[in-house]
Amino acid sequence: MKIKEEKKKRQSVRNSKSEEVEEEQPSITEQNKLKQKQLPSHSDSDSDSDPDYGSPYVSDSEDFSEDGDFDGSLSDSEAEGSGSSGDEGVVDSDVDDGLHNDQENQSNSSESHQGVEESDSSEDEVAPRNTVGDVPLEWYKDEEHIGYDLNGKKIKKRTRKDKVESFLESADDAKNWLKVYDEYNDEEVEVTKKELKLINRLLKGKAPHSDFDPYAPYVDWFKWDDAKHPLSNAPEPKRRFIPSKWESKKVVKLVRAIRMGLIKRDKPKEEQQFYHLWGDDSSSTEKANHLSFIPAPKSKLPGHEESYNPSLEYIPTQEEINSYQLMFEEDRPKFIPRRYTSLRSIPAYDNAVKDVFERCLDLYLCPRVRKKRINIDPESLKPKLPSRRDLKPYPVTCYLEYKGHTDAVVSISIEASGQWLASGSLDGTVRIWEVETGRCLRVWEFEEPVKFVAWNPLREIPIVAVSVGQEVFILNTGLGDEEEQKKIKELLHFETPVAPDDSGDKVSVASWHQDDKHEGIRLRHFKTVSSVEWHRKGDYFSIVMPAGESRAVLIHQLSKKHTQRIPFKLRGLPVSSLFHPTKKIFFISTKKNVRAYDLQKQKLIKKLETGLREVSSISVHPGGDNIIVGSREGKLCWFDMDLSSKPYRILKCHPKDITNVAFHRSYPLFASCSDDCTAYVFHGMVYSDLNQNPLIVPLEILRGHTSSNGRGVMDCKFHPRQPWLFTAGADSVIKLYCH
């Protein structure tokens, strides 16, 4: 009976619930219809493709109607079985939860629908908002859309009104001042009255919400019951500043104990009133200073020499006393011992006052700080240079001697191929030598001593320039094949004498003449020519007249038989001149400095201050950025033009005058020769890295020449291809040094 009553109760409950669901079902469908009407137009295609889109309530109700219709699906026996197993209660709870969720969804949807109807904004009428997140809107500045919706379709921008339309609209609309343009969502938002009140309160400095009380009474959250430590920051009471009578009684007790002698104080340390003046002050209190203490110097104790009756070995003889007078005062002994028969006969000491005064000066001027000397090995201060074995090859020994001149050989020059050697001597002859065999090929004789010889740098034009007195001869050596000789004869032949272009000057500086005697060209100058230097192209050559004017440097053009002065005014007498190996730069050295000129722009580029007494010779590195300068005082200066206008290195290597300096064309070698009959060979490596300084290492001292009339080695030149060095000496011998 009980089981039947329970079944009836359950069936009645189920029937009542199904009736409530059937009554509520129309309201759910009506809301779905309203929502489908409110959906945007562009989502119709999506709703057509998906029949369940936007209607979750329909599916829920259908599921519920299928699951909730338990009247026809369950029999009595099944209900009993389910009731006994506990499944019946589960079904009831699921049904209740589904109904409750449906009711909540219906209430929420109705509330949201009412909120949409009551709100002033038109969010539901416009297209979906920007859903790009926090992406900067500058990315869409040049695009037609502002973002993408949930389906991935573009949200197009609204067409903005121009200023005239917006002005007319603002004049017609009284609430236009409440509208704000939201650039991120591309819409106009109207400020509500509630938001306007919040803005006004913020502008007045008040709290945004009127319900907020900034001066609410403080509610103490701390419980003070049984609290051991107070947490207040209240100021200290005045009673704490009143002296304590108990502390005063304690002080009185301590004073009485000190007076009675019960408490003994530490006695102050007594300072020493007297000290040993000549004693050891190492234990003095002055050591407490933070300076390194040093005791005063002690006087020397008297020895056997100061005795009134010394031994005979201490008494100097009369010769020794006389030798003391010839010594310096610093080295002379200050006391000479003597012998006396008794103490009564000893005279007073002459230098007593002087010695006491010096002793006082020692005590007064003695340094009170000990200067610590640094123990440094002198070898460690020397620069670490590479081994000479690693710098090979370089000339070391004499391989050949070229003999034939009868007087000092002043100048030598090597042909561009390195096969021939030209030499000029004070005996008035110029000789052509074969380098490998030492055979003399040709000899020219002149009336005056030869000062300088220079080969043309081009192998196709084997000619030699020779300076003799005031004349410069361009000689044909006869080397080369028939075609080369034909070109040389055409080059060295002209009929009428050519005068220089003096730019309006009345005085003729040089004149060109045909020399039939030596089969060449003769240039006549108004002063003695000291040096001749060829340009790298072989057409131009410069001559220097040191005894002439300040502009006594001429440049000759061989092809056009043309002569011109340099367009620069020098400060001082010129010594030598050089052309830059690669650029249009011309170097002129005077006795004090070296100047670099730009021939194309005709202006001074750089002035190198040598600091030497007198410059004797210069040479340019094949790279063109480094120069070495030799002087009459035996110093050699290395200049790095990119680094400074002052010498990078000054080498004091020769005790006498340096006669010439030279760079090798391909090897990192340079050399200097001097009147001391020696030639120094150096390793000079120039790096392509501008941050790395050149490496200079002395390699070898070449000896072998003998002195003649106070002169030694007159000239030195490197072989153009091999690490060989040629030296010309005042002993009329030319030597070849090989590796």
XYZ file of C-alpha atoms in Angstrom:
739
model
C 0.000 0.000 0.000
C 2.763 2.381 0.883
C 4.466 1.753 -2.458
C 1.280 2.558 -4.394
C 0.788 5.837 -2.486
C 4.364 6.896 -3.257
C 3.883 6.113 -6.983
C 0.743 8.256 -7.094
C 2.529 11.161 -5.459
C 5.400 10.996 -7.925
C 3.087 10.838 -10.928
C 1.184 13.884 -9.708
C 4.415 15.815 -9.283
C 5.561 14.898 -12.787
C 2.239 15.916 -14.304
C 2.337 19.299 -12.587
C 5.915 19.916 -13.805
C 5.101 18.978 -17.395
C 2.135 21.356 -17.323
C 4.397 24.200 -16.146
C 6.865 23.442 -18.923
C 4.082 23.451 -21.523
C 2.850 26.797 -20.201
C 6.325 28.329 -20.305
C 7.247 26.945 -23.724
C 5.414 29.620 -25.792
C 7.208 32.403 -23.942
C 10.597 30.868 -24.867
C 9.722 30.616 -28.540
C 8.500 34.185 -28.559
C 11.820 35.371 -27.137
C 13.727 33.387 -29.774
C 11.690 35.099 -32.469
C 12.492 38.507 -31.017
C 16.179 37.667 -30.862
C 16.226 36.466 -34.449
C 14.660 39.788 -35.492
C 17.344 41.702 -33.598
C 20.230 39.831 -35.329
C 22.196 41.862 -37.923
C 21.430 41.529 -41.585
C 24.853 40.181 -42.538
C 24.390 37.111 -40.280
C 21.293 35.799 -42.133
C 23.414 33.588 -44.309
C 25.000 32.041 -41.258
C 21.598 31.402 -39.656
C 20.378 29.782 -42.853
C 23.305 27.443 -42.999
C 23.000 26.506 -39.305
C 19.381 25.866 -38.311
C 20.147 25.851 -34.570
C 22.054 29.183 -34.644
C 20.690 31.695 -32.174
C 17.957 29.369 -30.729
C 19.421 27.368 -27.872
C 16.142 27.418 -25.989
C 14.341 25.447 -28.686
C 16.852 22.633 -28.541
C 16.766 22.575 -24.762
C 13.010 22.418 -24.704
C 12.952 19.654 -27.289
C 15.470 17.645 -25.341
C 13.515 18.205 -22.203
C 10.228 17.151 -23.780
C 11.852 13.945 -24.967
C 13.518 13.174 -21.642
C 10.825 14.553 -19.398
C 7.891 12.587 -20.770
C 8.183 9.725 -18.317
C 4.482 8.858 -18.125
C 4.317 6.691 -21.225
C 7.854 5.415 -21.155
C 8.098 3.970 -17.632
C 5.903 1.148 -16.322
C 5.064 0.474 -12.699
C 7.557 -2.365 -12.397
C 10.286 -0.241 -13.912
C 9.417 2.607 -11.551
C 9.662 0.257 -8.628
C 13.026 -1.040 -9.838
C 14.301 2.426 -10.346
C 13.014 3.537 -6.981
C 14.723 0.666 -5.262
C 18.027 1.279 -7.005
C 18.126 5.056 -6.482
C 17.903 5.999 -10.174
C 14.534 7.583 -9.678
C 15.910 10.286 -7.464
C 18.577 11.077 -10.022
C 16.007 11.570 -12.762
C 13.950 13.849 -10.579
C 16.969 16.013 -9.721
C 17.999 16.302 -13.385
C 14.522 17.383 -14.353
C 14.415 19.924 -11.583
C 17.814 21.338 -12.587
C 16.801 21.613 -16.234
C 13.635 23.432 -15.332
C 15.441 25.734 -12.982
C 18.095 26.565 -15.623
C 15.412 27.259 -18.207
C 13.672 29.623 -15.841
C 16.942 31.460 -15.141
C 17.741 31.755 -18.871
C 14.240 33.082 -19.519
C 14.557 35.646 -16.759
C 18.037 36.744 -17.936
C 16.907 37.054 -21.528
C 13.862 39.051 -20.472
C 16.037 41.355 -18.337
C 18.526 41.864 -21.182
C 15.672 42.531 -23.579
C 14.209 45.116 -21.214
C 17.681 46.705 -20.805
C 18.082 46.994 -24.571
C 14.695 48.656 -24.895
C 15.403 51.116 -22.055
C 18.995 52.067 -23.021
C 19.602 55.255 -24.995
C 22.495 53.820 -27.049
C 21.915 52.204 -30.395
C 24.441 49.392 -30.056
C 22.083 46.724 -31.336
C 21.116 48.672 -34.418
C 24.673 49.217 -35.687
C 27.066 46.672 -37.126
C 29.075 44.481 -34.725
C 31.757 46.331 -32.776
C 35.464 46.160 -33.325
C 36.728 42.782 -32.205
C 40.432 43.189 -32.969
C 41.349 43.504 -29.285
C 44.213 45.806 -28.299
C 45.646 46.073 -31.813
C 46.610 49.720 -32.618
C 44.146 51.375 -35.001
C 47.059 52.901 -36.904
C 47.372 49.545 -38.656
C 43.925 50.157 -40.248
C 44.540 53.818 -41.034
C 44.804 53.279 -44.787
C 42.265 50.418 -44.915
C 38.523 50.500 -45.633
C 37.690 48.299 -42.632
C 38.334 48.700 -38.916
C 38.534 45.067 -37.849
C 36.939 41.644 -38.132
C 33.875 40.118 -36.541
C 33.610 36.718 -34.886
C 33.061 35.045 -38.253
C 36.239 36.579 -39.692
C 34.454 39.060 -41.960
C 35.597 42.621 -42.333
C 33.844 45.352 -40.368
C 33.744 48.352 -42.681
C 34.284 51.879 -41.419
C 31.456 54.346 -41.231
C 31.511 57.218 -43.634
C 32.563 60.226 -41.643
C 30.571 63.421 -42.039
C 32.337 66.498 -43.271
C 32.584 69.574 -41.084
C 29.675 71.435 -42.758
C 27.239 68.571 -42.181
C 28.432 68.071 -38.601
C 28.035 71.794 -37.930
C 24.503 71.890 -39.342
C 23.596 68.777 -37.403
C 24.973 70.245 -34.180
C 22.900 73.382 -34.751
C 19.710 71.347 -35.133
C 20.433 68.839 -32.361
C 20.362 70.306 -28.863
C 22.009 67.204 -27.365
C 24.960 67.252 -29.731
C 27.298 68.475 -26.988
C 26.638 65.238 -25.100
C 27.874 63.077 -28.003
C 31.424 61.716 -28.077
C 33.027 59.918 -31.030
C 34.524 56.538 -30.095
C 37.311 56.040 -32.607
C 38.108 52.521 -31.472
C 34.538 51.211 -32.024
C 33.792 53.720 -34.832
C 30.588 55.062 -33.302
C 29.152 58.076 -31.525
C 28.298 57.566 -27.862
C 25.903 59.839 -26.047
C 26.767 60.619 -22.455
C 23.936 59.784 -20.066
C 22.771 61.955 -17.206
C 24.305 59.583 -14.697
C 27.674 59.692 -16.452
C 27.416 63.485 -16.680
C 26.963 63.703 -12.939
C 30.071 61.531 -12.419
C 32.118 63.810 -14.703
C 30.948 66.959 -12.897
C 31.854 65.474 -9.513
C 35.322 64.503 -10.805
C 35.909 68.041 -12.150
C 34.992 69.492 -8.739
C 37.453 67.162 -7.018
C 34.762 65.100 -5.304
C 34.263 61.359 -5.162
C 32.588 59.966 -8.324
C 29.706 58.365 -6.429
C 27.588 60.516 -4.138
C 27.028 57.565 -1.804
C 30.747 57.472 -0.925
C 31.691 59.240 2.327
C 35.374 60.234 2.378
C 35.163 61.234 6.057
C 33.562 58.161 7.480
C 34.246 57.447 11.156
C 37.264 55.237 11.769
C 36.456 51.706 12.769
C 39.268 50.179 14.784
C 39.749 46.632 13.636
C 42.340 45.751 16.300
C 41.181 43.977 19.394
C 42.819 45.541 22.473
C 41.820 42.826 24.838
C 44.907 41.314 26.517
C 47.261 43.351 24.229
C 50.868 43.407 25.427
C 52.296 46.087 23.100
C 50.502 49.272 22.079
C 50.313 50.117 18.412
C 49.710 53.862 18.695
C 52.063 56.624 17.548
C 50.966 59.066 20.196
C 53.647 61.531 21.420
C 55.508 60.736 24.624
C 53.956 62.139 27.779
C 55.611 64.969 29.698
C 56.295 62.800 32.676
C 59.060 61.097 30.746
C 61.038 64.366 30.532
C 61.089 64.913 34.296
C 64.365 63.654 35.883
C 63.957 60.453 37.798
C 64.645 60.690 41.540
C 65.674 57.039 41.617
C 68.397 57.679 39.022
C 69.671 60.656 41.071
C 69.890 58.464 44.168
C 71.892 55.906 42.155
C 74.334 58.603 40.995
C 74.814 59.799 44.609
C 75.705 56.264 45.652
C 78.296 55.963 42.858
C 79.894 59.318 43.814
C 80.200 58.251 47.454
C 81.789 54.945 46.411
C 84.378 56.786 44.254
C 85.226 59.152 47.140
C 85.616 56.298 49.584
C 87.898 54.449 47.144
C 85.584 51.549 46.560
C 85.587 52.323 42.805
C 89.038 52.989 41.286
C 89.414 54.899 37.992
C 92.053 54.162 35.342
C 95.045 56.459 35.708
C 95.966 58.483 32.563
C 99.195 57.511 30.842
C 102.001 59.894 31.627
C 103.904 61.269 28.651
C 107.684 61.017 28.695
C 109.210 64.417 29.420
C 112.769 63.452 28.501
C 114.055 61.190 25.717
C 117.369 60.155 24.268
C 118.232 62.632 21.507
C 120.772 60.422 19.712
C 119.188 57.134 20.531
C 117.089 54.834 18.431
C 113.662 56.344 17.887
C 112.148 53.239 16.378
C 109.982 52.733 19.490
C 108.800 56.342 19.534
C 105.139 57.292 19.671
C 105.537 59.002 16.329
C 105.050 55.593 14.770
C 101.368 55.976 15.562
C 101.062 58.295 12.582
C 99.833 56.789 9.378
C 103.058 57.696 7.561
C 105.904 55.279 7.204
C 108.252 56.320 9.998
C 111.969 56.658 9.413
C 114.431 57.540 12.181
C 116.763 60.535 11.930
C 120.176 59.809 10.396
C 122.878 59.021 12.892
C 126.280 60.635 12.839
C 129.303 58.497 12.084
C 131.136 57.288 15.159
C 134.826 58.253 15.387
C 137.338 55.604 14.389
C 141.092 55.097 14.568
C 141.718 57.984 12.181
C 140.248 60.511 14.646
C 142.613 59.388 17.392
C 145.281 61.925 18.586
C 147.881 59.181 18.292
C 146.800 56.887 15.371
C 148.883 54.142 13.886
C 151.378 54.996 11.165
C 149.310 53.213 8.531
C 146.520 55.810 8.918
C 148.764 58.824 8.501
C 148.993 59.876 4.797
C 152.258 60.861 3.189
C 152.975 64.305 1.740
C 152.405 63.017 -1.806
C 148.973 61.728 -0.838
C 148.136 65.067 0.785
C 149.178 66.877 -2.403
C 147.038 64.512 -4.495
C 144.016 65.430 -2.332
C 144.236 68.986 -3.658
C 143.733 67.744 -7.232
C 140.566 65.831 -6.370
C 137.045 67.178 -6.523
C 135.726 68.640 -3.321
C 133.068 65.940 -3.070
C 135.640 63.135 -3.316
C 138.246 64.823 -1.129
C 138.481 63.380 2.449
C 137.095 65.782 5.040
C 139.542 64.774 7.844
C 143.261 64.125 7.583
C 144.645 62.232 10.627
C 147.693 63.552 12.527
C 149.811 62.421 15.509
C 150.263 64.408 18.704
C 152.470 63.594 21.682
C 149.886 64.567 24.305
C 146.292 65.783 24.644
C 147.524 69.264 25.638
C 149.079 69.792 22.231
C 145.880 68.965 20.268
C 144.531 72.161 18.600
C 140.850 73.066 18.370
C 138.829 71.397 15.611
C 138.457 73.821 12.732
C 135.193 72.458 11.295
C 133.395 71.933 14.601
C 130.756 74.617 14.016
C 130.253 73.538 10.399
C 129.773 69.892 11.332
C 127.285 70.765 14.066
C 125.343 72.950 11.628
C 125.252 70.206 9.034
C 124.123 67.775 11.698
C 121.252 70.058 12.606
C 120.324 70.310 8.947
C 120.288 66.538 8.740
C 117.901 66.341 11.673
C 115.694 69.136 10.371
C 115.591 68.225 6.685
C 115.461 64.470 7.109
C 112.505 63.063 5.118
C 109.840 61.615 7.415
C 108.452 59.232 4.823
C 110.383 56.312 3.476
C 110.231 56.195 -0.300
C 109.925 52.640 -1.456
C 111.963 51.816 -4.490
C 110.377 49.558 -7.050
C 112.597 46.654 -7.918
C 112.247 46.403 -11.682
C 114.455 44.436 -13.959
C 115.888 46.867 -16.541
C 115.503 44.217 -19.221
C 111.725 44.158 -18.677
C 111.509 47.842 -19.603
C 112.876 47.203 -23.067
C 110.259 46.690 -25.774
C 109.698 43.080 -26.746
C 110.864 42.892 -30.332
C 110.525 39.865 -32.572
C 113.516 37.673 -33.226
C 115.749 38.614 -36.144
C 115.445 35.087 -37.474
C 111.742 35.644 -38.012
C 112.421 38.863 -39.964
C 114.625 37.357 -42.642
C 115.567 37.964 -45.432
C 117.658 41.130 -45.089
C 121.195 42.040 -46.240
C 123.914 40.653 -43.996
C 127.217 40.075 -45.823
C 129.118 41.684 -48.670
C 128.698 39.712 -51.880
C 130.273 41.860 -54.624
C 132.494 44.905 -54.977
C 132.394 47.213 -57.983
C 135.770 48.888 -58.506
C 136.690 51.295 -61.272
C 136.239 54.841 -59.979
C 139.308 56.761 -58.900
C 137.551 59.083 -56.444
C 134.654 58.988 -54.009
C 131.421 57.569 -55.406
C 128.785 60.185 -54.584
C 125.572 58.685 -55.997
C 124.248 55.350 -57.267
C 120.965 54.349 -58.890
C 119.411 50.973 -59.788
C 117.549 50.291 -63.020
C 113.857 49.325 -62.700
C 114.478 45.660 -63.592
C 117.424 45.409 -61.164
C 119.866 44.270 -63.824
C 121.934 47.454 -64.206
C 123.543 49.899 -61.801
C 124.578 53.497 -62.515
C 127.165 55.322 -60.388
C 128.504 58.857 -60.349
C 131.827 59.872 -58.840
C 133.837 62.970 -58.013
C 136.345 61.882 -60.682
C 133.857 63.186 -63.285
C 132.719 59.825 -64.648
C 129.420 57.966 -64.806
C 129.582 54.182 -65.097
C 126.991 51.537 -65.961
C 127.535 48.205 -64.131
C 125.982 44.809 -64.558
C 124.723 43.872 -61.107
C 125.232 40.109 -61.094
C 128.688 40.044 -62.694
C 130.197 43.390 -61.697
C 131.141 44.149 -65.332
C 131.420 47.809 -66.304
C 129.331 48.271 -69.452
C 129.801 51.955 -70.295
C 131.612 55.067 -69.051
C 130.833 58.775 -69.608
C 133.396 61.427 -68.748
C 132.564 64.999 -67.767
C 134.605 68.082 -67.037
C 133.219 68.576 -63.512
C 132.494 66.195 -60.607
C 129.224 64.297 -60.835
C 126.754 65.125 -58.042
C 123.785 62.858 -58.706
C 122.593 60.047 -61.015
C 119.044 58.716 -61.396
C 117.611 55.972 -63.628
C 114.273 56.506 -65.312
C 111.678 54.369 -63.431
C 110.240 52.895 -66.645
C 111.909 49.760 -68.011
C 110.921 50.731 -71.558
C 112.976 53.952 -71.349
C 116.507 53.007 -70.093
C 117.900 56.552 -69.754
C 119.882 58.161 -66.923
C 119.697 61.714 -65.563
C 123.073 63.066 -64.368
C 123.685 66.351 -62.563
C 127.128 67.916 -63.191
C 127.632 71.389 -61.776
C 124.907 73.656 -63.183
C 123.934 71.188 -65.906
C 121.701 68.129 -66.024
C 122.363 65.534 -68.764
C 119.781 63.044 -70.014
C 121.894 60.140 -71.369
C 120.947 57.193 -73.540
C 122.465 54.027 -72.049
C 122.058 52.040 -75.277
C 120.203 49.222 -73.529
C 117.010 47.645 -74.823
C 115.943 46.402 -78.224
C 115.779 48.337 -81.505
C 112.209 49.601 -81.005
C 113.049 50.990 -77.572
C 116.191 52.640 -78.882
C 114.217 54.219 -81.705
C 111.727 55.720 -79.223
C 114.544 56.954 -76.981
C 116.335 58.690 -79.855
C 113.121 60.425 -80.884
C 112.543 61.452 -77.266
C 116.058 62.867 -76.808
C 116.203 64.711 -80.156
C 115.118 68.280 -80.910
C 116.503 70.990 -83.140
C 115.969 74.408 -81.568
C 116.874 75.227 -77.939
C 113.862 75.527 -75.646
C 113.586 78.174 -72.919
C 111.403 77.660 -69.866
C 108.040 79.177 -69.209
C 108.969 81.625 -66.485
C 105.521 83.160 -66.170
C 106.762 86.636 -66.953
C 110.162 86.382 -65.249
C 113.007 88.016 -67.079
C 115.708 85.732 -65.711
C 115.994 82.381 -67.471
C 116.024 79.478 -64.974
C 116.910 76.644 -67.414
C 117.500 76.093 -71.114
C 117.304 72.882 -73.177
C 120.127 71.996 -75.618
C 121.057 69.038 -77.759
C 124.248 67.327 -76.538
C 125.983 65.669 -79.475
C 129.001 64.674 -77.430
C 127.113 62.392 -75.044
C 124.195 61.685 -77.397
C 121.535 63.156 -75.188
C 120.013 66.373 -73.844
C 121.739 69.032 -71.743
C 119.804 71.392 -69.441
C 121.597 74.540 -68.369
C 120.590 76.118 -64.991
C 121.607 79.311 -63.261
C 122.764 77.508 -60.046
C 124.436 74.247 -59.095
C 122.072 71.255 -59.123
C 122.332 68.897 -56.147
C 119.717 66.198 -56.830
C 117.452 64.820 -59.551
C 114.266 62.805 -58.848
C 112.001 61.143 -61.436
C 108.228 60.890 -61.344
C 106.845 57.323 -61.323
C 105.534 57.701 -64.907
C 108.995 58.635 -66.211
C 108.052 61.870 -68.020
C 108.622 64.450 -65.282
C 111.676 64.955 -63.084
C 112.505 67.562 -60.446
C 115.839 69.205 -59.650
C 116.940 71.042 -56.505
C 119.373 73.959 -56.377
C 120.138 74.459 -52.683
C 122.305 77.549 -53.188
C 119.615 79.329 -55.198
C 116.418 81.108 -54.327
C 113.713 79.882 -51.996
C 111.818 78.647 -55.078
C 114.875 77.004 -56.658
C 113.023 73.714 -57.258
C 112.190 73.100 -60.920
C 110.043 70.471 -62.600
C 110.992 69.430 -66.155
C 108.811 67.596 -68.652
C 110.891 65.441 -70.958
C 108.311 64.802 -73.687
C 107.497 68.494 -74.284
C 110.937 69.866 -73.297
C 109.187 72.177 -70.852
C 110.409 73.662 -67.537
C 108.468 75.437 -64.810
C 109.006 76.676 -61.297
C 107.034 75.232 -58.426
C 104.040 77.453 -57.549
C 104.929 77.381 -53.842
C 107.090 79.718 -51.839
C 109.369 77.873 -49.430
C 110.534 79.059 -46.034
C 114.195 78.143 -46.145
C 116.682 76.623 -48.547
C 115.586 73.348 -50.191
C 117.636 70.197 -49.604
C 115.845 67.501 -51.603
C 112.538 66.753 -53.303
C 110.440 63.647 -53.962
C 107.278 62.643 -55.806
C 104.590 60.617 -54.017
C 104.594 56.947 -55.170
C 100.877 56.902 -56.045
C 99.276 60.349 -55.563
C 99.772 63.829 -57.003
C 101.746 64.976 -53.977
C 105.170 66.606 -54.023
C 107.530 66.541 -51.009
C 110.156 69.252 -50.487
C 112.534 69.137 -47.519
C 114.316 72.175 -46.167
C 116.941 72.187 -43.453
C 114.340 72.254 -40.676
C 111.122 70.655 -41.921
C 109.401 68.710 -44.702
C 106.414 70.077 -46.633
C 103.875 68.093 -48.663
C 102.101 69.929 -51.514
C 99.169 68.964 -53.699
C 100.283 69.601 -57.281
C 96.745 69.552 -58.667
C 95.206 71.976 -56.163
C 98.527 73.827 -55.685
C 98.283 74.128 -51.927
C 100.135 72.963 -48.828
C 98.774 69.719 -47.367
C 100.999 69.068 -44.373
C 104.109 70.411 -42.703
C 106.294 67.946 -40.795
C 108.302 69.428 -37.928
C 111.530 67.452 -37.659
C 113.151 69.224 -34.732
C 116.558 68.381 -36.250
C 119.543 70.654 -36.688
C 119.786 70.087 -40.451
C 117.987 67.625 -42.735
C 120.258 65.755 -45.139
C 117.935 63.325 -47.005
C 114.391 61.953 -47.117
C 112.685 58.833 -48.461
C 109.002 57.920 -48.883
C 107.490 54.537 -48.076
C 105.938 52.728 -51.091
C 102.546 53.141 -49.416
C 103.059 56.903 -49.305
C 101.907 57.499 -45.699
C 105.281 57.162 -43.950
C 108.508 59.126 -44.424
C 112.006 58.736 -42.986
C 114.295 61.743 -42.631
C 118.065 61.684 -42.063
C 119.972 64.537 -40.442
C 123.489 65.900 -40.170
C 123.579 65.071 -36.446
C 123.185 61.315 -36.954
C 119.472 61.085 -36.072
C 116.851 59.309 -38.164
C 113.176 60.334 -37.812
C 110.191 58.215 -38.816
C 107.039 60.199 -39.653
C 103.550 58.748 -39.818
C 101.602 61.350 -41.787
C 98.217 60.000 -40.662
C 99.286 60.080 -37.023
C 100.945 63.450 -36.404
C 103.131 66.163 -37.858
C 105.854 65.281 -35.336
C 108.154 62.239 -35.494
C 106.701 58.893 -34.482
C 110.206 57.541 -33.701
C 113.611 59.210 -33.474
C 116.536 56.797 -33.838
C 119.969 57.918 -32.683
C 122.047 55.320 -34.459
C 125.013 57.024 -36.189
C 127.677 59.071 -34.399
C 128.306 61.121 -37.565
C 126.263 62.689 -40.349
C 123.665 60.592 -42.176
C 124.271 60.946 -45.904
C 121.235 59.091 -47.280
C 118.177 57.024 -46.304
C 116.234 54.571 -48.472
C 113.094 52.382 -48.415
C 112.757 49.035 -50.170
C 109.987 48.869 -52.762
C 108.516 45.493 -51.776
C 110.198 44.245 -48.570
C 109.577 45.869 -45.155
C 113.137 47.202 -45.008
C 114.770 50.614 -44.799
C 118.396 51.632 -44.418
C 120.589 54.616 -43.558
C 124.239 55.271 -44.331
C 126.625 57.666 -42.624
C 130.101 59.131 -42.654
C 131.052 56.670 -39.888
C 131.589 54.073 -42.685
C 128.531 52.015 -41.655
C 125.074 51.323 -43.007
C 122.212 50.373 -40.699
C 119.439 48.058 -41.894
C 116.044 48.200 -40.148
C 112.821 46.243 -40.340
C 109.955 48.689 -40.881
C 106.555 47.018 -41.154
C 103.602 49.288 -41.974
C 100.212 47.700 -41.276
C 97.021 48.307 -43.209
C 95.150 48.706 -39.905
C 95.294 52.387 -39.005
C 94.990 51.596 -35.278
C 98.256 49.626 -35.311
C 101.507 51.566 -35.222
C 104.426 50.705 -37.512
C 106.916 48.139 -36.207
C 110.560 49.277 -36.294
C 113.289 46.752 -35.449
C 117.062 47.269 -35.945
C 118.496 44.328 -37.860
C 122.104 44.684 -39.000
C 125.084 47.034 -39.078
C 126.973 46.707 -42.366
C 130.660 47.563 -42.268
C 133.399 47.331 -44.885
C 134.066 50.800 -46.255
C 137.069 52.852 -45.200
C 137.113 56.544 -44.437
C 138.602 59.028 -46.909
C 138.970 62.745 -46.149
C 136.605 62.356 -43.224
C 133.833 60.867 -45.398
C 132.429 57.345 -45.186
C 129.435 55.843 -46.998
C 128.059 58.444 -49.437
C 124.930 56.733 -50.752
C 122.815 53.579 -50.352
C 120.062 52.065 -52.474
C 117.975 48.877 -52.309
C 117.578 46.412 -55.161
C 114.033 46.791 -56.619
C 113.195 43.060 -56.354
C 115.733 41.378 -54.029
C 116.544 42.153 -50.365
C 119.958 43.514 -51.389
C 121.594 46.798 -50.460
C 124.112 48.760 -52.547
C 126.447 51.183 -50.762
C 128.768 53.741 -52.353
C 131.763 54.814 -50.286
C 134.274 57.613 -50.258
C 136.923 54.918 -50.842
C 135.714 54.755 -54.515
C 134.224 51.260 -54.013
C 130.618 50.142 -54.454
C 129.544 47.163 -52.338
C 126.598 44.809 -52.698
C 125.262 43.264 -49.456
C 123.059 40.185 -49.790
C 121.074 37.977 -47.416
